[in-house]
Amino acid sequence: FLAVEIDPQRIAMRIKTRYLDVMETDLDAALAKVMKAKAQGQALSVGLVGNAADVIPELARRRVAVDVLTDQTSAHDPLTGYIPQGLSLEDAAKLRASDPQEYVRRAMASMAVHVRAMLDLQKQGAVTFDYGNNIRTMAFQAGVKDAYDFPGFVPAYIRPLFCEGKGPFRWAALSGEASDIHATDAAVLELFPKDKGLARWIKMAQERVAFQGLPARICWLGLGERAEMGLRINHMVAKGRLKAPIVIGRDHLDCGSVASPYRETEA
Ligand SMILES: NC(=O)c1ccc[n+]([C@@H]2O[C@H](COP(=O)([O-])OP(=O)(O)OC[C@H]3O[C@@H](n4cnc5c(N)ncnc54)[C@H](O)[C@@H]3O)[C@@H](O)[C@H]2O)c1
């Protein structure tokens, strides 16, 4: 996995919380690492310091064999969420304050370059999708007429799960104790032993996702299963098997996504 991120501090944070394994500042070095890991069948997450509008076109130019491609910059807000090409973080902050219109113009132009390169990589075989950050619309407005040639993630992946009644389900331990989440992890695995994907995820989340704030867990459960898991948690609290109550949350995806036509709800 190769993540391109302009801010090294963001990469450092993700290494601390175990989402990423290593940071690189050089594209050749980063590619050598991910390709070696891929050849060896090992999972490795590399955070490359760089501007996506520079790096994605370079990947396309080199015809790097990308399996899956998306973008998770905050492209929905061109003034604060996307760093234009050619600017350091400091220079971007200065331009944002001194000339916001020019900043937005440059951010949109960079997003056009970025999305054109995503379309090129898609043509080269990368499974490409919009993650709900509106980058296709920004690029379209900046002149990329085929920006919508790659799909949004809801129609591509989430809606079929909704058709089966599957949705996100998440909970947090008010005790602040990791052991409470580990007890609920065990409960979810015991309740749904046939769900191999769920078992794989829970095990991986325990290894890879560091708790931040209150210990919490998310997973996807089917119609009826969410109620079953809720009742099990209730029972565990009532019997004193957990140190404190659990808060169960829902996700905006649960109600069929958000009302944002070009980001998530489009057909
Ligand atoms: N589909 C969903 O359910 C869903 C869920 C969460 C977030 N989102 C969307 O995804 C986007 C990202 O969300 P987030 O919370 O991670 O935002 P965030 O602002 O915390 O992270 C975006 C990152 O992009 C980096 N960045 C900005 N411009 C860049 C560039 N040109 N090149 C490389 N890196 C650049 C920033 O430094 C930042 O670290 C948002 O648009 C958000 O609305 C969608």
PDB file of C-alpha atoms and ligand atoms in Angstrom:
ATOM      1  CA  PHE A   1       0.000   0.000   0.000  1.00  0.00           C
ATOM      2  CA  LEU A   2       1.333   3.400  -1.006  1.00  0.00           C
ATOM      3  CA  ALA A   3      -0.206   6.532   0.522  1.00  0.00           C
ATOM      4  CA  VAL A   4       0.833   9.911  -0.877  1.00  0.00           C
ATOM      5  CA  GLU A   5       0.553  12.619   1.799  1.00  0.00           C
ATOM      6  CA  ILE A   6       1.871  16.152   1.632  1.00  0.00           C
ATOM      7  CA  ASP A   7       2.286  16.600   5.396  1.00  0.00           C
ATOM      8  CA  PRO A   8       5.024  14.488   7.065  1.00  0.00           C
ATOM      9  CA  GLN A   9       3.426  15.073  10.482  1.00  0.00           C
ATOM     10  CA  ARG A  10       0.257  13.311   9.296  1.00  0.00           C
ATOM     11  CA  ILE A  11       2.384  10.345   8.183  1.00  0.00           C
ATOM     12  CA  ALA A  12       4.209  10.295  11.543  1.00  0.00           C
ATOM     13  CA  MET A  13       0.833  10.196  13.340  1.00  0.00           C
ATOM     14  CA  ARG A  14      -0.322   7.258  11.202  1.00  0.00           C
ATOM     15  CA  ILE A  15       2.887   5.367  11.926  1.00  0.00           C
ATOM     16  CA  LYS A  16       2.344   5.970  15.658  1.00  0.00           C
ATOM     17  CA  THR A  17      -1.196   4.568  15.401  1.00  0.00           C
ATOM     18  CA  ARG A  18      -0.028   1.634  13.207  1.00  0.00           C
ATOM     19  CA  TYR A  19      -2.018   2.402  10.048  1.00  0.00           C
ATOM     20  CA  LEU A  20       1.309   2.935   8.243  1.00  0.00           C
ATOM     21  CA  ASP A  21       4.559   1.021   8.606  1.00  0.00           C
ATOM     22  CA  VAL A  22       7.185   3.396   7.190  1.00  0.00           C
ATOM     23  CA  MET A  23       7.686   6.901   5.834  1.00  0.00           C
ATOM     24  CA  GLU A  24       9.586   7.662   2.614  1.00  0.00           C
ATOM     25  CA  THR A  25      10.439  10.965   0.979  1.00  0.00           C
ATOM     26  CA  ASP A  26      11.605   9.529  -2.351  1.00  0.00           C
ATOM     27  CA  LEU A  27       9.274   7.927  -4.918  1.00  0.00           C
ATOM     28  CA  ASP A  28      11.850   5.411  -6.177  1.00  0.00           C
ATOM     29  CA  ALA A  29      12.583   4.210  -2.635  1.00  0.00           C
ATOM     30  CA  ALA A  30       8.860   4.001  -1.790  1.00  0.00           C
ATOM     31  CA  LEU A  31       8.065   2.055  -4.971  1.00  0.00           C
ATOM     32  CA  ALA A  32      10.977  -0.331  -4.376  1.00  0.00           C
ATOM     33  CA  LYS A  33       9.578  -1.114  -0.912  1.00  0.00           C
ATOM     34  CA  VAL A  34       5.949  -1.670  -1.974  1.00  0.00           C
ATOM     35  CA  MET A  35       6.912  -3.714  -5.029  1.00  0.00           C
ATOM     36  CA  LYS A  36       9.244  -5.922  -2.988  1.00  0.00           C
ATOM     37  CA  ALA A  37       6.522  -6.481  -0.386  1.00  0.00           C
ATOM     38  CA  LYS A  38       4.003  -7.266  -3.130  1.00  0.00           C
ATOM     39  CA  ALA A  39       6.355  -9.792  -4.753  1.00  0.00           C
ATOM     40  CA  GLN A  40       6.857 -11.464  -1.370  1.00  0.00           C
ATOM     41  CA  GLY A  41       3.132 -11.481  -0.610  1.00  0.00           C
ATOM     42  CA  GLN A  42       3.641  -9.285   2.469  1.00  0.00           C
ATOM     43  CA  ALA A  43       1.370  -6.471   3.646  1.00  0.00           C
ATOM     44  CA  LEU A  44       3.337  -3.217   3.954  1.00  0.00           C
ATOM     45  CA  SER A  45       1.976   0.336   4.172  1.00  0.00           C
ATOM     46  CA  VAL A  46       4.301   3.083   2.991  1.00  0.00           C
ATOM     47  CA  GLY A  47       3.567   6.787   3.467  1.00  0.00           C
ATOM     48  CA  LEU A  48       5.293   8.867   0.785  1.00  0.00           C
ATOM     49  CA  VAL A  49       5.714  12.590   1.436  1.00  0.00           C
ATOM     50  CA  GLY A  50       4.570  14.296  -1.739  1.00  0.00           C
ATOM     51  CA  ASN A  51       1.803  16.045  -3.588  1.00  0.00           C
ATOM     52  CA  ALA A  52      -0.688  13.584  -5.074  1.00  0.00           C
ATOM     53  CA  ALA A  53      -1.086  15.832  -8.132  1.00  0.00           C
ATOM     54  CA  ASP A  54       2.641  15.288  -8.840  1.00  0.00           C
ATOM     55  CA  VAL A  55       2.991  11.639  -7.801  1.00  0.00           C
ATOM     56  CA  ILE A  56      -0.144  10.107  -9.387  1.00  0.00           C
ATOM     57  CA  PRO A  57       0.740  11.438 -12.889  1.00  0.00           C
ATOM     58  CA  GLU A  58       4.293  10.121 -12.420  1.00  0.00           C
ATOM     59  CA  LEU A  59       2.924   6.668 -11.540  1.00  0.00           C
ATOM     60  CA  ALA A  60       0.833   6.776 -14.719  1.00  0.00           C
ATOM     61  CA  ARG A  61       3.800   7.955 -16.806  1.00  0.00           C
ATOM     62  CA  ARG A  62       5.904   5.054 -15.481  1.00  0.00           C
ATOM     63  CA  ARG A  63       2.965   2.676 -16.031  1.00  0.00           C
ATOM     64  CA  VAL A  64       3.293   1.357 -12.475  1.00  0.00           C
ATOM     65  CA  ALA A  65       0.968  -1.641 -12.039  1.00  0.00           C
ATOM     66  CA  VAL A  66      -1.529  -0.201  -9.548  1.00  0.00           C
ATOM     67  CA  ASP A  67      -4.248  -2.652  -8.446  1.00  0.00           C
ATOM     68  CA  VAL A  68      -6.624  -0.282  -6.646  1.00  0.00           C
ATOM     69  CA  LEU A  69      -6.654   3.525  -6.634  1.00  0.00           C
ATOM     70  CA  THR A  70      -8.630   6.181  -4.788  1.00  0.00           C
ATOM     71  CA  ASP A  71      -8.102   9.607  -3.257  1.00  0.00           C
ATOM     72  CA  GLN A  72      -8.658  10.716   0.310  1.00  0.00           C
ATOM     73  CA  THR A  73      -7.551  14.348   0.293  1.00  0.00           C
ATOM     74  CA  SER A  74     -10.219  16.740   1.571  1.00  0.00           C
ATOM     75  CA  ALA A  75     -10.899  17.758  -2.028  1.00  0.00           C
ATOM     76  CA  HIS A  76     -14.489  18.679  -1.125  1.00  0.00           C
ATOM     77  CA  ASP A  77     -13.067  21.931   0.322  1.00  0.00           C
ATOM     78  CA  PRO A  78     -10.589  23.380  -2.200  1.00  0.00           C
ATOM     79  CA  LEU A  79      -9.572  26.235   0.096  1.00  0.00           C
ATOM     80  CA  THR A  80      -8.544  24.236   3.158  1.00  0.00           C
ATOM     81  CA  GLY A  81      -8.588  20.591   2.093  1.00  0.00           C
ATOM     82  CA  TYR A  82      -6.264  20.352  -0.886  1.00  0.00           C
ATOM     83  CA  ILE A  83      -2.687  21.584  -1.304  1.00  0.00           C
ATOM     84  CA  PRO A  84      -2.021  22.862  -4.846  1.00  0.00           C
ATOM     85  CA  GLN A  85       1.035  21.681  -6.786  1.00  0.00           C
ATOM     86  CA  GLY A  86       4.241  23.619  -6.336  1.00  0.00           C
ATOM     87  CA  LEU A  87       3.493  24.924  -2.833  1.00  0.00           C
ATOM     88  CA  SER A  88       5.017  23.892   0.482  1.00  0.00           C
ATOM     89  CA  LEU A  89       2.610  23.645   3.415  1.00  0.00           C
ATOM     90  CA  GLU A  90       3.894  27.018   4.687  1.00  0.00           C
ATOM     91  CA  ASP A  91       3.525  28.735   1.311  1.00  0.00           C
ATOM     92  CA  ALA A  92       0.066  27.215   0.922  1.00  0.00           C
ATOM     93  CA  ALA A  93      -0.955  28.692   4.292  1.00  0.00           C
ATOM     94  CA  LYS A  94       0.346  32.115   3.247  1.00  0.00           C
ATOM     95  CA  LEU A  95      -1.463  32.077  -0.122  1.00  0.00           C
ATOM     96  CA  ARG A  96      -4.685  30.818   1.518  1.00  0.00           C
ATOM     97  CA  ALA A  97      -4.638  33.874   3.791  1.00  0.00           C
ATOM     98  CA  SER A  98      -3.442  36.474   1.271  1.00  0.00           C
ATOM     99  CA  ASP A  99      -5.340  35.438  -1.888  1.00  0.00           C
ATOM    100  CA  PRO A 100      -8.013  32.769  -1.300  1.00  0.00           C
ATOM    101  CA  GLN A 101      -9.385  33.062  -4.846  1.00  0.00           C
ATOM    102  CA  GLU A 102      -6.003  32.355  -6.382  1.00  0.00           C
ATOM    103  CA  TYR A 103      -5.529  29.486  -3.921  1.00  0.00           C
ATOM    104  CA  VAL A 104      -8.811  27.859  -4.995  1.00  0.00           C
ATOM    105  CA  ARG A 105      -7.945  28.354  -8.671  1.00  0.00           C
ATOM    106  CA  ARG A 106      -4.603  26.580  -8.186  1.00  0.00           C
ATOM    107  CA  ALA A 107      -6.131  23.800  -6.075  1.00  0.00           C
ATOM    108  CA  MET A 108      -8.798  23.123  -8.721  1.00  0.00           C
ATOM    109  CA  ALA A 109      -6.184  23.121 -11.513  1.00  0.00           C
ATOM    110  CA  SER A 110      -4.104  20.595  -9.529  1.00  0.00           C
ATOM    111  CA  MET A 111      -7.173  18.431  -8.942  1.00  0.00           C
ATOM    112  CA  ALA A 112      -7.739  18.393 -12.709  1.00  0.00           C
ATOM    113  CA  VAL A 113      -4.176  17.107 -13.225  1.00  0.00           C
ATOM    114  CA  HIS A 114      -4.672  14.606 -10.402  1.00  0.00           C
ATOM    115  CA  VAL A 115      -7.975  13.218 -11.766  1.00  0.00           C
ATOM    116  CA  ARG A 116      -6.622  13.024 -15.334  1.00  0.00           C
ATOM    117  CA  ALA A 117      -3.837  10.822 -13.948  1.00  0.00           C
ATOM    118  CA  MET A 118      -6.383   8.710 -12.028  1.00  0.00           C
ATOM    119  CA  LEU A 119      -8.241   8.204 -15.331  1.00  0.00           C
ATOM    120  CA  ASP A 120      -4.950   7.237 -17.031  1.00  0.00           C
ATOM    121  CA  LEU A 121      -4.182   4.665 -14.340  1.00  0.00           C
ATOM    122  CA  GLN A 122      -7.761   3.374 -14.602  1.00  0.00           C
ATOM    123  CA  LYS A 123      -7.191   2.844 -18.339  1.00  0.00           C
ATOM    124  CA  GLN A 124      -3.982   0.997 -17.456  1.00  0.00           C
ATOM    125  CA  GLY A 125      -5.996  -1.427 -15.326  1.00  0.00           C
ATOM    126  CA  ALA A 126      -6.253   0.106 -11.830  1.00  0.00           C
ATOM    127  CA  VAL A 127      -9.634  -0.400 -10.147  1.00  0.00           C
ATOM    128  CA  THR A 128     -10.354   3.277  -9.503  1.00  0.00           C
ATOM    129  CA  PHE A 129     -13.084   4.867  -7.381  1.00  0.00           C
ATOM    130  CA  ASP A 130     -14.042   8.131  -5.670  1.00  0.00           C
ATOM    131  CA  TYR A 131     -14.021   7.817  -1.879  1.00  0.00           C
ATOM    132  CA  GLY A 132     -16.733  10.432  -1.336  1.00  0.00           C
ATOM    133  CA  ASN A 133     -14.484  13.503  -1.341  1.00  0.00           C
ATOM    134  CA  ASN A 134     -15.946  15.138  -4.480  1.00  0.00           C
ATOM    135  CA  ILE A 135     -12.647  15.242  -6.383  1.00  0.00           C
ATOM    136  CA  ARG A 136     -14.415  14.215  -9.603  1.00  0.00           C
ATOM    137  CA  THR A 137     -16.716  17.244  -9.420  1.00  0.00           C
ATOM    138  CA  MET A 138     -13.813  19.607  -8.712  1.00  0.00           C
ATOM    139  CA  ALA A 139     -11.912  18.214 -11.711  1.00  0.00           C
ATOM    140  CA  PHE A 140     -15.040  18.360 -13.876  1.00  0.00           C
ATOM    141  CA  GLN A 141     -15.483  22.038 -12.996  1.00  0.00           C
ATOM    142  CA  ALA A 142     -11.824  22.589 -13.894  1.00  0.00           C
ATOM    143  CA  GLY A 143     -12.382  21.110 -17.368  1.00  0.00           C
ATOM    144  CA  VAL A 144     -11.996  17.316 -17.057  1.00  0.00           C
ATOM    145  CA  LYS A 145     -15.092  16.289 -18.986  1.00  0.00           C
ATOM    146  CA  ASP A 146     -14.661  12.547 -18.336  1.00  0.00           C
ATOM    147  CA  ALA A 147     -14.039  12.991 -14.595  1.00  0.00           C
ATOM    148  CA  TYR A 148     -17.055  10.797 -13.775  1.00  0.00           C
ATOM    149  CA  ASP A 149     -15.650   7.841 -15.723  1.00  0.00           C
ATOM    150  CA  PHE A 150     -14.657   6.245 -12.457  1.00  0.00           C
ATOM    151  CA  PRO A 151     -17.469   5.457 -10.014  1.00  0.00           C
ATOM    152  CA  GLY A 152     -18.202   6.631  -6.510  1.00  0.00           C
ATOM    153  CA  PHE A 153     -17.584   4.030  -3.808  1.00  0.00           C
ATOM    154  CA  VAL A 154     -21.237   3.830  -2.724  1.00  0.00           C
ATOM    155  CA  PRO A 155     -22.667   2.598  -6.048  1.00  0.00           C
ATOM    156  CA  ALA A 156     -19.544   0.486  -6.661  1.00  0.00           C
ATOM    157  CA  TYR A 157     -19.181  -1.263  -3.326  1.00  0.00           C
ATOM    158  CA  ILE A 158     -21.531  -0.152  -0.576  1.00  0.00           C
ATOM    159  CA  ARG A 159     -24.930  -0.327  -2.237  1.00  0.00           C
ATOM    160  CA  PRO A 160     -24.570  -4.058  -3.011  1.00  0.00           C
ATOM    161  CA  LEU A 161     -23.915  -4.608   0.707  1.00  0.00           C
ATOM    162  CA  PHE A 162     -27.028  -2.581   1.578  1.00  0.00           C
ATOM    163  CA  CYS A 163     -28.990  -4.851  -0.755  1.00  0.00           C
ATOM    164  CA  GLU A 164     -27.993  -7.722   1.531  1.00  0.00           C
ATOM    165  CA  GLY A 165     -28.928  -5.676   4.613  1.00  0.00           C
ATOM    166  CA  LYS A 166     -25.298  -5.238   5.672  1.00  0.00           C
ATOM    167  CA  GLY A 167     -24.239  -2.004   7.304  1.00  0.00           C
ATOM    168  CA  PRO A 168     -21.611  -0.483   9.561  1.00  0.00           C
ATOM    169  CA  PHE A 169     -21.938  -0.971  13.330  1.00  0.00           C
ATOM    170  CA  ARG A 170     -19.611   0.571  15.874  1.00  0.00           C
ATOM    171  CA  TRP A 171     -19.234   0.876  19.602  1.00  0.00           C
ATOM    172  CA  ALA A 172     -17.001   2.571  22.196  1.00  0.00           C
ATOM    173  CA  ALA A 173     -16.108   1.498  25.751  1.00  0.00           C
ATOM    174  CA  LEU A 174     -17.078   4.166  28.286  1.00  0.00           C
ATOM    175  CA  SER A 175     -14.758   2.544  30.835  1.00  0.00           C
ATOM    176  CA  GLY A 176     -11.799   3.594  28.671  1.00  0.00           C
ATOM    177  CA  GLU A 177     -10.467   0.047  29.097  1.00  0.00           C
ATOM    178  CA  ALA A 178      -9.110  -1.835  26.068  1.00  0.00           C
ATOM    179  CA  SER A 179     -10.138  -5.086  27.768  1.00  0.00           C
ATOM    180  CA  ASP A 180     -13.828  -4.139  27.332  1.00  0.00           C
ATOM    181  CA  ILE A 181     -13.384  -3.885  23.568  1.00  0.00           C
ATOM    182  CA  HIS A 182     -11.458  -7.148  23.509  1.00  0.00           C
ATOM    183  CA  ALA A 183     -14.359  -8.819  25.366  1.00  0.00           C
ATOM    184  CA  THR A 184     -16.820  -7.494  22.765  1.00  0.00           C
ATOM    185  CA  ASP A 185     -14.466  -8.616  19.978  1.00  0.00           C
ATOM    186  CA  ALA A 186     -14.674 -12.131  21.402  1.00  0.00           C
ATOM    187  CA  ALA A 187     -18.477 -11.844  21.589  1.00  0.00           C
ATOM    188  CA  VAL A 188     -18.881 -10.760  17.957  1.00  0.00           C
ATOM    189  CA  LEU A 189     -16.685 -13.644  16.793  1.00  0.00           C
ATOM    190  CA  GLU A 190     -18.647 -16.101  18.933  1.00  0.00           C
ATOM    191  CA  LEU A 191     -22.031 -14.828  17.679  1.00  0.00           C
ATOM    192  CA  PHE A 192     -21.173 -14.977  13.966  1.00  0.00           C
ATOM    193  CA  PRO A 193     -18.661 -17.815  13.564  1.00  0.00           C
ATOM    194  CA  LYS A 194     -19.438 -18.406   9.888  1.00  0.00           C
ATOM    195  CA  ASP A 195     -18.499 -14.884   8.784  1.00  0.00           C
ATOM    196  CA  LYS A 196     -14.869 -15.358   7.673  1.00  0.00           C
ATOM    197  CA  GLY A 197     -14.474 -11.737   6.550  1.00  0.00           C
ATOM    198  CA  LEU A 198     -15.624 -10.516   9.964  1.00  0.00           C
ATOM    199  CA  ALA A 199     -13.158 -12.807  11.775  1.00  0.00           C
ATOM    200  CA  ARG A 200     -10.322 -11.654   9.532  1.00  0.00           C
ATOM    201  CA  TRP A 201     -11.176  -8.010  10.145  1.00  0.00           C
ATOM    202  CA  ILE A 202     -11.511  -8.278  13.943  1.00  0.00           C
ATOM    203  CA  LYS A 203      -8.156 -10.069  14.213  1.00  0.00           C
ATOM    204  CA  MET A 204      -6.484  -7.550  11.920  1.00  0.00           C
ATOM    205  CA  ALA A 205      -8.028  -4.568  13.712  1.00  0.00           C
ATOM    206  CA  GLN A 206      -6.717  -5.898  17.034  1.00  0.00           C
ATOM    207  CA  GLU A 207      -3.211  -6.065  15.591  1.00  0.00           C
ATOM    208  CA  ARG A 208      -3.159  -2.978  13.408  1.00  0.00           C
ATOM    209  CA  VAL A 209      -5.537  -0.310  14.710  1.00  0.00           C
ATOM    210  CA  ALA A 210      -4.314   1.503  17.799  1.00  0.00           C
ATOM    211  CA  PHE A 211      -7.063   2.924  20.011  1.00  0.00           C
ATOM    212  CA  GLN A 212      -7.346   6.723  20.017  1.00  0.00           C
ATOM    213  CA  GLY A 213      -9.521   8.379  22.636  1.00  0.00           C
ATOM    214  CA  LEU A 214     -12.021   5.877  24.016  1.00  0.00           C
ATOM    215  CA  PRO A 215     -11.279   2.309  22.863  1.00  0.00           C
ATOM    216  CA  ALA A 216     -13.721   1.538  20.039  1.00  0.00           C
ATOM    217  CA  ARG A 217     -14.488  -0.957  17.303  1.00  0.00           C
ATOM    218  CA  ILE A 218     -16.320  -0.908  13.986  1.00  0.00           C
ATOM    219  CA  CYS A 219     -17.392  -3.812  11.808  1.00  0.00           C
ATOM    220  CA  TRP A 220     -20.043  -4.597   9.208  1.00  0.00           C
ATOM    221  CA  LEU A 221     -22.971  -6.769  10.276  1.00  0.00           C
ATOM    222  CA  GLY A 222     -26.056  -7.999   8.462  1.00  0.00           C
ATOM    223  CA  LEU A 223     -29.760  -7.375   8.886  1.00  0.00           C
ATOM    224  CA  GLY A 224     -30.784  -8.706  12.327  1.00  0.00           C
ATOM    225  CA  GLU A 225     -27.163  -9.252  13.321  1.00  0.00           C
ATOM    226  CA  ARG A 226     -26.748  -5.677  14.533  1.00  0.00           C
ATOM    227  CA  ALA A 227     -29.720  -6.099  16.878  1.00  0.00           C
ATOM    228  CA  GLU A 228     -28.318  -9.416  18.071  1.00  0.00           C
ATOM    229  CA  MET A 229     -24.939  -7.883  18.822  1.00  0.00           C
ATOM    230  CA  GLY A 230     -26.589  -4.945  20.596  1.00  0.00           C
ATOM    231  CA  LEU A 231     -28.514  -7.332  22.844  1.00  0.00           C
ATOM    232  CA  ARG A 232     -25.337  -9.289  23.586  1.00  0.00           C
ATOM    233  CA  ILE A 233     -23.535  -6.103  24.615  1.00  0.00           C
ATOM    234  CA  ASN A 234     -26.503  -5.155  26.813  1.00  0.00           C
ATOM    235  CA  HIS A 235     -26.373  -8.568  28.448  1.00  0.00           C
ATOM    236  CA  MET A 236     -22.619  -8.293  29.068  1.00  0.00           C
ATOM    237  CA  VAL A 237     -23.101  -4.905  30.748  1.00  0.00           C
ATOM    238  CA  ALA A 238     -26.027  -6.215  32.848  1.00  0.00           C
ATOM    239  CA  LYS A 239     -24.011  -9.219  34.019  1.00  0.00           C
ATOM    240  CA  GLY A 240     -21.025  -7.059  34.975  1.00  0.00           C
ATOM    241  CA  ARG A 241     -18.795  -8.640  32.348  1.00  0.00           C
ATOM    242  CA  LEU A 242     -17.752  -5.205  31.159  1.00  0.00           C
ATOM    243  CA  LYS A 243     -16.337  -2.464  33.381  1.00  0.00           C
ATOM    244  CA  ALA A 244     -18.862   0.141  32.203  1.00  0.00           C
ATOM    245  CA  PRO A 245     -21.615   0.601  29.597  1.00  0.00           C
ATOM    246  CA  ILE A 246     -20.865   0.642  25.882  1.00  0.00           C
ATOM    247  CA  VAL A 247     -22.036   3.342  23.489  1.00  0.00           C
ATOM    248  CA  ILE A 248     -23.307   2.009  20.157  1.00  0.00           C
ATOM    249  CA  GLY A 249     -23.064   4.403  17.217  1.00  0.00           C
ATOM    250  CA  ARG A 250     -24.388   4.376  13.680  1.00  0.00           C
ATOM    251  CA  ASP A 251     -22.805   5.677  10.502  1.00  0.00           C
ATOM    252  CA  HIS A 252     -24.232   8.046   7.896  1.00  0.00           C
ATOM    253  CA  LEU A 253     -23.847   5.174   5.439  1.00  0.00           C
ATOM    254  CA  ASP A 254     -26.444   3.286   7.464  1.00  0.00           C
ATOM    255  CA  CYS A 255     -29.331   5.391   6.221  1.00  0.00           C
ATOM    256  CA  GLY A 256     -28.354   4.942   2.583  1.00  0.00           C
ATOM    257  CA  SER A 257     -25.542   7.472   2.611  1.00  0.00           C
ATOM    258  CA  VAL A 258     -25.533  11.244   2.835  1.00  0.00           C
ATOM    259  CA  ALA A 259     -27.476  13.716   0.718  1.00  0.00           C
ATOM    260  CA  SER A 260     -24.506  14.718  -1.397  1.00  0.00           C
ATOM    261  CA  PRO A 261     -25.327  13.866  -5.001  1.00  0.00           C
ATOM    262  CA  TYR A 262     -21.823  13.826  -6.492  1.00  0.00           C
ATOM    263  CA  ARG A 263     -20.082  12.305  -3.504  1.00  0.00           C
ATOM    264  CA  GLU A 264     -22.091   9.390  -2.281  1.00  0.00           C
ATOM    265  CA  THR A 265     -25.733   9.186  -3.256  1.00  0.00           C
ATOM    266  CA  GLU A 266     -25.569   9.287  -7.033  1.00  0.00           C
ATOM    267  CA  ALA A 267     -27.014   6.332  -8.900  1.00  0.00           C
TER     268      ALA A 267
HETATM  269  N1  LIG B   1     -16.933   8.246   2.126  1.00  0.00           N
HETATM  270  C1  LIG B   1     -16.967   8.380   3.409  1.00  0.00           C
HETATM  271  O1  LIG B   1     -17.707   7.734   4.143  1.00  0.00           O
HETATM  272  C2  LIG B   1     -16.009   9.315   3.954  1.00  0.00           C
HETATM  273  C3  LIG B   1     -15.622   9.141   5.252  1.00  0.00           C
HETATM  274  C4  LIG B   1     -14.697  10.018   5.733  1.00  0.00           C
HETATM  275  C5  LIG B   1     -14.208  11.027   4.920  1.00  0.00           C
HETATM  276  N2  LIG B   1     -14.632  11.166   3.651  1.00  0.00           N
HETATM  277  C6  LIG B   1     -14.079  12.229   2.800  1.00  0.00           C
HETATM  278  O2  LIG B   1     -12.713  11.900   2.538  1.00  0.00           O
HETATM  279  C7  LIG B   1     -11.923  13.078   2.551  1.00  0.00           C
HETATM  280  C8  LIG B   1     -10.784  12.923   3.539  1.00  0.00           C
HETATM  281  O3  LIG B   1     -11.262  12.896   4.878  1.00  0.00           O
HETATM  282  P1  LIG B   1     -10.270  12.979   6.125  1.00  0.00           P
HETATM  283  O4  LIG B   1     -11.097  13.072   7.345  1.00  0.00           O
HETATM  284  O5  LIG B   1      -9.235  11.893   6.004  1.00  0.00           O
HETATM  285  O6  LIG B   1      -9.598  14.412   5.825  1.00  0.00           O
HETATM  286  P2  LIG B   1      -8.236  15.070   6.348  1.00  0.00           P
HETATM  287  O7  LIG B   1      -8.330  16.511   5.934  1.00  0.00           O
HETATM  288  O8  LIG B   1      -7.980  14.711   7.766  1.00  0.00           O
HETATM  289  O9  LIG B   1      -7.097  14.351   5.477  1.00  0.00           O
HETATM  290  C9  LIG B   1      -6.808  14.726   4.160  1.00  0.00           C
HETATM  291  C10 LIG B   1      -5.281  14.648   3.974  1.00  0.00           C
HETATM  292  O10 LIG B   1      -4.943  14.992   2.638  1.00  0.00           O
HETATM  293  C11 LIG B   1      -3.686  15.670   2.667  1.00  0.00           C
HETATM  294  N3  LIG B   1      -3.564  16.425   1.400  1.00  0.00           N
HETATM  295  C12 LIG B   1      -4.230  17.543   1.009  1.00  0.00           C
HETATM  296  N4  LIG B   1      -3.879  17.901  -0.238  1.00  0.00           N
HETATM  297  C13 LIG B   1      -2.973  16.987  -0.662  1.00  0.00           C
HETATM  298  C14 LIG B   1      -2.268  16.806  -1.876  1.00  0.00           C
HETATM  299  N5  LIG B   1      -2.421  17.644  -2.919  1.00  0.00           N
HETATM  300  N6  LIG B   1      -1.422  15.744  -1.976  1.00  0.00           N
HETATM  301  C15 LIG B   1      -1.248  14.891  -0.938  1.00  0.00           C
HETATM  302  N7  LIG B   1      -1.892  15.019   0.252  1.00  0.00           N
HETATM  303  C16 LIG B   1      -2.757  16.046   0.373  1.00  0.00           C
HETATM  304  C17 LIG B   1      -3.758  16.533   3.903  1.00  0.00           C
HETATM  305  O11 LIG B   1      -2.470  16.898   4.360  1.00  0.00           O
HETATM  306  C18 LIG B   1      -4.495  15.617   4.886  1.00  0.00           C
HETATM  307  O12 LIG B   1      -3.605  14.855   5.686  1.00  0.00           O
HETATM  308  C19 LIG B   1     -12.889  14.227   2.858  1.00  0.00           C
HETATM  309  O13 LIG B   1     -13.288  14.862   1.657  1.00  0.00           O
HETATM  310  C20 LIG B   1     -14.057  13.553   3.512  1.00  0.00           C
HETATM  311  O14 LIG B   1     -15.281  14.254   3.341  1.00  0.00           O
HETATM  312  C21 LIG B   1     -15.511  10.314   3.139  1.00  0.00           C
END
